[in-house]
Structures are given as C-alpha cells and as structure tokens.
Amino acid sequence: MSIQRLHVAKRYSEVVIHNGTIYLAGQLADDFDGDIREQTRQTLANIDKMLAEGGSDKSKILSLTIFLKDMADYDGLNAEYDAWVADGNAPARACVEAKMYKPEVLVEMCVVAAV
C-alpha cells in the first residue's frame, strides 16, 4: 500500500492520500486580517485547491471538522459554507469552538475525502 504526501513540511503534510482517501491538514485563510466571512471564503478556496491537487473535489468530501475561534461567528461561517458546499453532497460535519494558535485566526477546517 502506497502513501502519497503533498506539500510536506517537518511537522505535517498538507495532503496525504492512502487507499482511495485524501486527508487534508487543517486549512486556514491566507490573510488573517479579514472577518469570519472572508477567512471562511479563503479557507474553502484552499480546501478546493488541496483537493484538486490530490485528485478530488468538494463533492467527494466525507467529513469536515470546523474549528471556530468564537461561536458568535457561526452564522457568518455558515453563510459562506452553505454557498460553497456541493448540492446533494453535504459531508458529515462537526463545528467546535477552539482556541487558535494565533489570535487573528478565526477558523480552521480539516477534511477527509474520497479520491
């Protein structure tokens, strides 16, 4: 069984592909100056990009875990997420409030998808 890793760093790989499944490391916005809607849009765009590099897309997401700095941002997050999620292919999803590694980070998402 082969394991393919993309964008490998010392502590993690952005993408790991094994046995027809793609695992994404926690995805973030590129710019932390934006509000929750902007950070969510950027995070989802990065998910799209990483899935494409791994030979998948958002319609094949099996599960998605969302870490929010503040649950007060839940509605803003969902406004962007609902417009992005593939119709008829909503994944299993969890959303939890979490302390982030930097105060300006508002959202992080982890994805497992089929290839």
Short mmCIF file of N, CA, C and O in Angstrom, two decimals:
data_model
loop_
_atom_site.label_atom_id
_atom_site.label_comp_id
_atom_site.label_asym_id
_atom_site.label_seq_id
_atom_site.Cartn_x
_atom_site.Cartn_y
_atom_site.Cartn_z
N MET A 1 0.83 -1.18 0.00
CA MET A 1 0.00 0.00 0.00
C MET A 1 0.87 1.24 0.00
O MET A 1 1.73 1.39 0.85
N SER A 2 0.61 2.11 -0.94
CA SER A 2 1.41 3.33 -1.01
C SER A 2 0.71 4.48 -0.29
O SER A 2 -0.51 4.52 -0.21
N ILE A 3 1.52 5.36 0.22
CA ILE A 3 1.04 6.59 0.83
C ILE A 3 1.70 7.73 0.08
O ILE A 3 2.92 7.77 -0.06
N GLN A 4 0.89 8.65 -0.44
CA GLN A 4 1.39 9.81 -1.16
C GLN A 4 1.20 11.04 -0.28
O GLN A 4 0.13 11.25 0.29
N ARG A 5 2.25 11.84 -0.18
CA ARG A 5 2.20 13.06 0.63
C ARG A 5 2.55 14.26 -0.24
O ARG A 5 3.52 14.22 -1.00
N LEU A 6 1.75 15.32 -0.12
CA LEU A 6 1.98 16.55 -0.88
C LEU A 6 2.23 17.71 0.08
O LEU A 6 1.62 17.77 1.14
N HIS A 7 3.10 18.62 -0.33
CA HIS A 7 3.43 19.80 0.49
C HIS A 7 3.90 19.36 1.88
O HIS A 7 3.31 19.73 2.90
N VAL A 8 4.95 18.59 1.88
CA VAL A 8 5.48 18.01 3.12
C VAL A 8 6.37 19.03 3.84
O VAL A 8 7.27 19.61 3.25
N ALA A 9 6.08 19.22 5.11
CA ALA A 9 6.90 20.05 5.99
C ALA A 9 7.43 19.14 7.11
O ALA A 9 7.12 17.94 7.14
N LYS A 10 8.21 19.68 7.98
CA LYS A 10 8.76 18.87 9.07
C LYS A 10 7.67 18.30 9.98
O LYS A 10 7.72 17.14 10.36
N ARG A 11 6.66 19.10 10.30
CA ARG A 11 5.64 18.68 11.26
C ARG A 11 4.39 18.05 10.65
O ARG A 11 3.64 17.37 11.34
N TYR A 12 4.15 18.32 9.38
CA TYR A 12 2.91 17.81 8.77
C TYR A 12 3.00 17.85 7.26
O TYR A 12 3.88 18.51 6.69
N SER A 13 2.08 17.14 6.63
CA SER A 13 1.88 17.21 5.18
C SER A 13 0.53 17.87 4.95
O SER A 13 -0.44 17.57 5.67
N GLU A 14 0.43 18.75 3.97
CA GLU A 14 -0.85 19.40 3.67
C GLU A 14 -1.87 18.38 3.17
O GLU A 14 -3.06 18.49 3.47
N VAL A 15 -1.40 17.39 2.40
CA VAL A 15 -2.28 16.40 1.80
C VAL A 15 -1.64 15.02 1.97
O VAL A 15 -0.45 14.86 1.68
N VAL A 16 -2.43 14.06 2.42
CA VAL A 16 -1.98 12.67 2.48
C VAL A 16 -3.04 11.83 1.77
O VAL A 16 -4.24 11.96 2.06
N ILE A 17 -2.59 10.99 0.84
CA ILE A 17 -3.50 10.14 0.08
C ILE A 17 -3.13 8.69 0.34
O ILE A 17 -1.97 8.29 0.19
N HIS A 18 -4.14 7.91 0.74
CA HIS A 18 -3.92 6.50 1.03
C HIS A 18 -5.21 5.72 0.78
O HIS A 18 -6.27 6.12 1.25
N ASN A 19 -5.09 4.65 0.04
CA ASN A 19 -6.20 3.71 -0.13
C ASN A 19 -7.49 4.40 -0.60
O ASN A 19 -8.57 4.13 -0.09
N GLY A 20 -7.37 5.33 -1.56
CA GLY A 20 -8.54 5.99 -2.13
C GLY A 20 -9.14 7.09 -1.27
O GLY A 20 -10.23 7.58 -1.56
N THR A 21 -8.42 7.48 -0.23
CA THR A 21 -8.90 8.54 0.66
C THR A 21 -7.85 9.64 0.74
O THR A 21 -6.65 9.37 0.79
N ILE A 22 -8.32 10.88 0.75
CA ILE A 22 -7.43 12.03 0.86
C ILE A 22 -7.71 12.73 2.19
O ILE A 22 -8.86 12.95 2.56
N TYR A 23 -6.64 13.02 2.90
CA TYR A 23 -6.71 13.68 4.20
C TYR A 23 -6.02 15.03 4.07
O TYR A 23 -4.87 15.09 3.62
N LEU A 24 -6.70 16.09 4.45
CA LEU A 24 -6.09 17.42 4.42
C LEU A 24 -5.73 17.85 5.83
O LEU A 24 -6.51 17.64 6.78
N ALA A 25 -4.56 18.46 5.96
CA ALA A 25 -4.20 19.09 7.23
C ALA A 25 -5.16 20.25 7.45
O ALA A 25 -5.89 20.66 6.54
N GLY A 26 -5.17 20.80 8.63
CA GLY A 26 -6.02 21.95 8.92
C GLY A 26 -5.77 23.07 7.92
O GLY A 26 -4.63 23.48 7.73
N GLN A 27 -6.82 23.53 7.28
CA GLN A 27 -6.73 24.58 6.28
C GLN A 27 -7.16 25.91 6.88
O GLN A 27 -8.11 25.97 7.66
N LEU A 28 -6.43 26.95 6.49
CA LEU A 28 -6.65 28.30 7.03
C LEU A 28 -6.80 29.30 5.90
O LEU A 28 -6.51 28.99 4.74
N ALA A 29 -7.18 30.50 6.26
CA ALA A 29 -7.17 31.61 5.30
C ALA A 29 -5.73 31.99 5.00
O ALA A 29 -4.81 31.69 5.78
N ASP A 30 -5.51 32.64 3.88
CA ASP A 30 -4.18 33.14 3.54
C ASP A 30 -3.90 34.47 4.23
O ASP A 30 -2.75 34.82 4.48
N ASP A 31 -4.95 35.21 4.54
CA ASP A 31 -4.83 36.54 5.15
C ASP A 31 -5.75 36.58 6.37
O ASP A 31 -6.96 36.42 6.24
N PHE A 32 -5.17 36.79 7.53
CA PHE A 32 -5.95 36.77 8.77
C PHE A 32 -6.55 38.13 9.13
O PHE A 32 -7.13 38.30 10.20
N ASP A 33 -6.43 39.11 8.24
CA ASP A 33 -6.99 40.43 8.52
C ASP A 33 -8.50 40.49 8.27
O ASP A 33 -9.17 41.39 8.75
N GLY A 34 -9.04 39.55 7.51
CA GLY A 34 -10.45 39.56 7.17
C GLY A 34 -11.35 39.10 8.30
O GLY A 34 -10.91 38.49 9.27
N ASP A 35 -12.65 39.39 8.15
CA ASP A 35 -13.64 38.93 9.12
C ASP A 35 -13.92 37.44 8.89
O ASP A 35 -13.29 36.81 8.03
N ILE A 36 -14.85 36.88 9.63
CA ILE A 36 -15.13 35.44 9.54
C ILE A 36 -15.56 35.05 8.14
O ILE A 36 -15.18 33.99 7.65
N ARG A 37 -16.34 35.87 7.48
CA ARG A 37 -16.79 35.52 6.12
C ARG A 37 -15.61 35.46 5.16
O ARG A 37 -15.51 34.54 4.36
N GLU A 38 -14.73 36.43 5.22
CA GLU A 38 -13.56 36.45 4.33
C GLU A 38 -12.61 35.29 4.65
O GLU A 38 -12.13 34.61 3.75
N GLN A 39 -12.35 35.06 5.92
CA GLN A 39 -11.47 33.95 6.29
C GLN A 39 -12.09 32.61 5.89
O GLN A 39 -11.38 31.71 5.44
N THR A 40 -13.39 32.49 6.00
CA THR A 40 -14.06 31.26 5.59
C THR A 40 -13.94 31.07 4.07
O THR A 40 -13.61 29.97 3.61
N ARG A 41 -14.18 32.12 3.30
CA ARG A 41 -14.04 32.03 1.84
C ARG A 41 -12.63 31.59 1.44
O ARG A 41 -12.47 30.70 0.59
N GLN A 42 -11.63 32.18 2.06
CA GLN A 42 -10.25 31.82 1.73
C GLN A 42 -9.93 30.39 2.15
O GLN A 42 -9.25 29.66 1.42
N THR A 43 -10.42 29.99 3.30
CA THR A 43 -10.19 28.62 3.78
C THR A 43 -10.83 27.62 2.83
O THR A 43 -10.20 26.61 2.46
N LEU A 44 -12.06 27.86 2.41
CA LEU A 44 -12.74 26.96 1.48
C LEU A 44 -12.04 26.93 0.13
O LEU A 44 -11.94 25.86 -0.50
N ALA A 45 -11.51 28.06 -0.31
CA ALA A 45 -10.75 28.09 -1.57
C ALA A 45 -9.48 27.24 -1.44
O ALA A 45 -9.11 26.53 -2.38
N ASN A 46 -8.84 27.29 -0.29
CA ASN A 46 -7.66 26.46 -0.07
C ASN A 46 -8.01 24.98 -0.03
O ASN A 46 -7.26 24.14 -0.53
N ILE A 47 -9.16 24.66 0.53
CA ILE A 47 -9.63 23.27 0.52
C ILE A 47 -9.84 22.82 -0.92
O ILE A 47 -9.39 21.74 -1.31
N ASP A 48 -10.51 23.64 -1.71
CA ASP A 48 -10.71 23.30 -3.14
C ASP A 48 -9.37 23.03 -3.82
O ASP A 48 -9.22 22.06 -4.57
N LYS A 49 -8.41 23.90 -3.58
CA LYS A 49 -7.09 23.78 -4.21
C LYS A 49 -6.39 22.49 -3.78
O LYS A 49 -5.87 21.75 -4.62
N MET A 50 -6.37 22.20 -2.50
CA MET A 50 -5.68 21.00 -2.00
C MET A 50 -6.37 19.73 -2.49
O MET A 50 -5.71 18.75 -2.85
N LEU A 51 -7.70 19.73 -2.50
CA LEU A 51 -8.43 18.56 -3.01
C LEU A 51 -8.11 18.33 -4.48
O LEU A 51 -7.88 17.19 -4.90
N ALA A 52 -8.08 19.40 -5.27
CA ALA A 52 -7.77 19.27 -6.69
C ALA A 52 -6.36 18.70 -6.89
O ALA A 52 -6.15 17.82 -7.73
N GLU A 53 -5.41 19.17 -6.10
CA GLU A 53 -4.04 18.64 -6.21
C GLU A 53 -3.98 17.16 -5.87
O GLU A 53 -3.15 16.44 -6.40
N GLY A 54 -4.88 16.72 -5.00
CA GLY A 54 -4.92 15.31 -4.62
C GLY A 54 -5.83 14.47 -5.49
O GLY A 54 -6.02 13.28 -5.23
N GLY A 55 -6.44 15.07 -6.52
CA GLY A 55 -7.29 14.33 -7.43
C GLY A 55 -8.72 14.17 -6.95
O GLY A 55 -9.41 13.21 -7.31
N SER A 56 -9.19 15.11 -6.15
CA SER A 56 -10.55 15.04 -5.61
C SER A 56 -11.22 16.40 -5.76
O SER A 56 -10.67 17.32 -6.35
N ASP A 57 -12.42 16.53 -5.20
CA ASP A 57 -13.13 17.81 -5.18
C ASP A 57 -14.14 17.79 -4.04
O ASP A 57 -14.36 16.77 -3.40
N LYS A 58 -14.77 18.94 -3.82
CA LYS A 58 -15.68 19.08 -2.67
C LYS A 58 -16.88 18.16 -2.71
O LYS A 58 -17.46 17.87 -1.66
N SER A 59 -17.26 17.66 -3.86
CA SER A 59 -18.40 16.73 -3.93
C SER A 59 -18.06 15.36 -3.34
O SER A 59 -18.94 14.56 -3.09
N LYS A 60 -16.77 15.13 -3.10
CA LYS A 60 -16.31 13.84 -2.57
C LYS A 60 -15.89 13.91 -1.10
O LYS A 60 -15.30 12.97 -0.57
N ILE A 61 -16.17 15.05 -0.46
CA ILE A 61 -15.80 15.19 0.95
C ILE A 61 -16.66 14.25 1.79
O ILE A 61 -17.89 14.25 1.68
N LEU A 62 -16.01 13.46 2.62
CA LEU A 62 -16.70 12.53 3.52
C LEU A 62 -17.00 13.18 4.86
O LEU A 62 -18.08 13.02 5.40
N SER A 63 -16.01 13.87 5.40
CA SER A 63 -16.22 14.57 6.67
C SER A 63 -15.42 15.85 6.70
O SER A 63 -14.36 15.96 6.05
N LEU A 64 -15.93 16.82 7.44
CA LEU A 64 -15.31 18.13 7.56
C LEU A 64 -15.46 18.57 9.00
O LEU A 64 -16.57 18.57 9.54
N THR A 65 -14.35 18.92 9.63
CA THR A 65 -14.37 19.41 11.01
C THR A 65 -13.97 20.88 10.99
O THR A 65 -12.95 21.24 10.40
N ILE A 66 -14.79 21.70 11.61
CA ILE A 66 -14.56 23.15 11.65
C ILE A 66 -14.21 23.56 13.08
O ILE A 66 -14.92 23.20 14.03
N PHE A 67 -13.13 24.31 13.19
CA PHE A 67 -12.72 24.88 14.47
C PHE A 67 -12.93 26.38 14.37
O PHE A 67 -12.32 27.04 13.53
N LEU A 68 -13.82 26.91 15.21
CA LEU A 68 -14.13 28.34 15.23
C LEU A 68 -13.55 28.97 16.48
O LEU A 68 -13.68 28.42 17.57
N LYS A 69 -12.94 30.12 16.32
CA LYS A 69 -12.41 30.84 17.49
C LYS A 69 -13.55 31.25 18.42
O LYS A 69 -13.42 31.19 19.64
N ASP A 70 -14.69 31.64 17.83
CA ASP A 70 -15.81 32.15 18.61
C ASP A 70 -17.12 31.71 17.96
O ASP A 70 -17.36 32.02 16.79
N MET A 71 -17.95 31.01 18.70
CA MET A 71 -19.23 30.54 18.15
C MET A 71 -20.15 31.68 17.75
O MET A 71 -21.11 31.47 17.01
N ALA A 72 -19.84 32.91 18.17
CA ALA A 72 -20.61 34.06 17.72
C ALA A 72 -20.47 34.24 16.20
O ALA A 72 -21.30 34.89 15.57
N ASP A 73 -19.43 33.64 15.61
CA ASP A 73 -19.19 33.72 14.17
C ASP A 73 -19.88 32.61 13.38
O ASP A 73 -19.71 32.51 12.16
N TYR A 74 -20.65 31.77 14.04
CA TYR A 74 -21.27 30.60 13.41
C TYR A 74 -22.14 30.97 12.20
O TYR A 74 -22.05 30.33 11.16
N ASP A 75 -22.96 32.01 12.33
CA ASP A 75 -23.84 32.40 11.22
C ASP A 75 -23.04 32.91 10.02
O ASP A 75 -23.36 32.59 8.88
N GLY A 76 -22.01 33.70 10.27
CA GLY A 76 -21.17 34.20 9.18
C GLY A 76 -20.43 33.07 8.48
O GLY A 76 -20.34 33.04 7.25
N LEU A 77 -19.92 32.14 9.25
CA LEU A 77 -19.28 30.94 8.70
C LEU A 77 -20.26 30.20 7.80
O LEU A 77 -19.95 29.85 6.66
N ASN A 78 -21.45 29.93 8.32
CA ASN A 78 -22.44 29.15 7.57
C ASN A 78 -22.93 29.86 6.32
O ASN A 78 -23.26 29.20 5.33
N ALA A 79 -22.97 31.18 6.32
CA ALA A 79 -23.38 31.91 5.12
C ALA A 79 -22.44 31.57 3.96
O ALA A 79 -22.89 31.35 2.83
N GLU A 80 -21.15 31.52 4.22
CA GLU A 80 -20.17 31.19 3.19
C GLU A 80 -20.15 29.69 2.90
O GLU A 80 -20.11 29.28 1.74
N TYR A 81 -20.20 28.89 3.94
CA TYR A 81 -20.16 27.43 3.78
C TYR A 81 -21.36 26.94 2.97
O TYR A 81 -21.21 26.12 2.06
N ASP A 82 -22.54 27.43 3.28
CA ASP A 82 -23.76 26.98 2.59
C ASP A 82 -23.71 27.30 1.09
O ASP A 82 -24.21 26.53 0.28
N ALA A 83 -23.09 28.42 0.73
CA ALA A 83 -22.96 28.78 -0.68
C ALA A 83 -21.90 27.92 -1.38
O ALA A 83 -21.95 27.74 -2.60
N TRP A 84 -20.98 27.37 -0.62
CA TRP A 84 -19.86 26.59 -1.17
C TRP A 84 -20.14 25.09 -1.26
O TRP A 84 -19.76 24.44 -2.23
N VAL A 85 -20.80 24.53 -0.26
CA VAL A 85 -20.94 23.07 -0.19
C VAL A 85 -21.66 22.55 -1.44
O VAL A 85 -22.59 23.18 -1.96
N ALA A 86 -21.21 21.40 -1.95
CA ALA A 86 -21.77 20.82 -3.17
C ALA A 86 -23.21 20.36 -2.93
O ALA A 86 -23.47 19.59 -2.00
N ASP A 87 -24.14 20.82 -3.75
CA ASP A 87 -25.55 20.44 -3.62
C ASP A 87 -25.71 18.93 -3.61
O ASP A 87 -25.17 18.23 -4.46
N GLY A 88 -26.43 18.43 -2.62
CA GLY A 88 -26.70 17.00 -2.51
C GLY A 88 -25.52 16.18 -2.02
O GLY A 88 -25.61 14.96 -1.93
N ASN A 89 -24.39 16.84 -1.69
CA ASN A 89 -23.20 16.13 -1.25
C ASN A 89 -22.64 16.69 0.06
O ASN A 89 -21.43 16.70 0.27
N ALA A 90 -23.53 17.14 0.93
CA ALA A 90 -23.06 17.68 2.21
C ALA A 90 -22.36 16.57 3.00
O ALA A 90 -22.89 15.47 3.14
N PRO A 91 -21.15 16.85 3.48
CA PRO A 91 -20.42 15.82 4.23
C PRO A 91 -20.90 15.72 5.67
O PRO A 91 -21.63 16.61 6.15
N ALA A 92 -20.46 14.68 6.36
CA ALA A 92 -20.61 14.65 7.81
C ALA A 92 -19.80 15.83 8.32
O ALA A 92 -18.72 16.12 7.80
N ARG A 93 -20.32 16.56 9.32
CA ARG A 93 -19.67 17.79 9.73
C ARG A 93 -19.75 17.98 11.23
O ARG A 93 -20.75 17.62 11.86
N ALA A 94 -18.69 18.53 11.79
CA ALA A 94 -18.68 18.95 13.18
C ALA A 94 -18.12 20.35 13.24
O ALA A 94 -17.27 20.73 12.42
N CYS A 95 -18.61 21.14 14.17
CA CYS A 95 -18.12 22.51 14.35
C CYS A 95 -17.96 22.73 15.84
O CYS A 95 -18.91 22.58 16.61
N VAL A 96 -16.74 23.08 16.24
CA VAL A 96 -16.46 23.29 17.66
C VAL A 96 -15.74 24.62 17.85
O VAL A 96 -15.06 25.11 16.96
N GLU A 97 -15.91 25.19 19.03
CA GLU A 97 -15.17 26.39 19.39
C GLU A 97 -13.81 25.96 19.91
O GLU A 97 -13.70 25.00 20.68
N ALA A 98 -12.76 26.65 19.46
CA ALA A 98 -11.40 26.26 19.84
C ALA A 98 -10.50 27.48 19.97
O ALA A 98 -10.66 28.47 19.25
N LYS A 99 -9.56 27.38 20.86
CA LYS A 99 -8.54 28.42 20.97
C LYS A 99 -7.55 28.20 19.83
O LYS A 99 -7.05 27.11 19.63
N MET A 100 -7.29 29.24 19.06
CA MET A 100 -6.43 29.13 17.89
C MET A 100 -4.97 29.45 18.25
O MET A 100 -4.69 30.08 19.26
N TYR A 101 -4.07 29.05 17.36
CA TYR A 101 -2.64 29.24 17.62
C TYR A 101 -2.20 30.70 17.50
O TYR A 101 -1.15 31.08 18.03
N LYS A 102 -3.00 31.51 16.81
CA LYS A 102 -2.78 32.95 16.71
C LYS A 102 -4.11 33.64 16.96
O LYS A 102 -5.13 33.18 16.47
N PRO A 103 -4.14 34.75 17.68
CA PRO A 103 -5.41 35.40 17.99
C PRO A 103 -6.20 35.87 16.77
O PRO A 103 -7.42 35.93 16.80
N GLU A 104 -5.51 36.17 15.65
CA GLU A 104 -6.22 36.66 14.47
C GLU A 104 -6.83 35.55 13.61
O GLU A 104 -7.61 35.82 12.70
N VAL A 105 -6.50 34.29 13.90
CA VAL A 105 -7.10 33.16 13.17
C VAL A 105 -8.51 32.93 13.70
O VAL A 105 -8.70 32.70 14.89
N LEU A 106 -9.49 33.00 12.81
CA LEU A 106 -10.89 32.85 13.22
C LEU A 106 -11.46 31.48 12.91
O LEU A 106 -12.42 31.06 13.55
N VAL A 107 -10.89 30.76 11.92
CA VAL A 107 -11.45 29.48 11.52
C VAL A 107 -10.36 28.59 10.93
O VAL A 107 -9.43 29.07 10.28
N GLU A 108 -10.47 27.30 11.20
CA GLU A 108 -9.60 26.28 10.62
C GLU A 108 -10.48 25.07 10.30
O GLU A 108 -11.42 24.78 11.04
N MET A 109 -10.19 24.40 9.20
CA MET A 109 -11.02 23.26 8.79
C MET A 109 -10.14 22.07 8.40
O MET A 109 -9.12 22.25 7.72
N CYS A 110 -10.56 20.89 8.82
CA CYS A 110 -9.90 19.63 8.46
C CYS A 110 -10.87 18.80 7.62
O CYS A 110 -12.05 18.72 7.94
N VAL A 111 -10.35 18.17 6.56
CA VAL A 111 -11.19 17.46 5.60
C VAL A 111 -10.67 16.06 5.36
O VAL A 111 -9.46 15.84 5.28
N VAL A 112 -11.61 15.11 5.21
CA VAL A 112 -11.34 13.77 4.72
C VAL A 112 -12.26 13.57 3.51
O VAL A 112 -13.47 13.83 3.61
N ALA A 113 -11.68 13.14 2.39
CA ALA A 113 -12.48 13.00 1.17
C ALA A 113 -12.07 11.73 0.41
O ALA A 113 -10.96 11.21 0.60
N ALA A 114 -12.95 11.27 -0.44
CA ALA A 114 -12.63 10.18 -1.36
C ALA A 114 -11.88 10.78 -2.55
O ALA A 114 -12.07 11.94 -2.90
N VAL A 115 -11.01 9.97 -3.14
CA VAL A 115 -10.28 10.42 -4.33
C VAL A 115 -11.14 10.20 -5.54
O VAL A 115 -11.89 9.25 -5.62
#
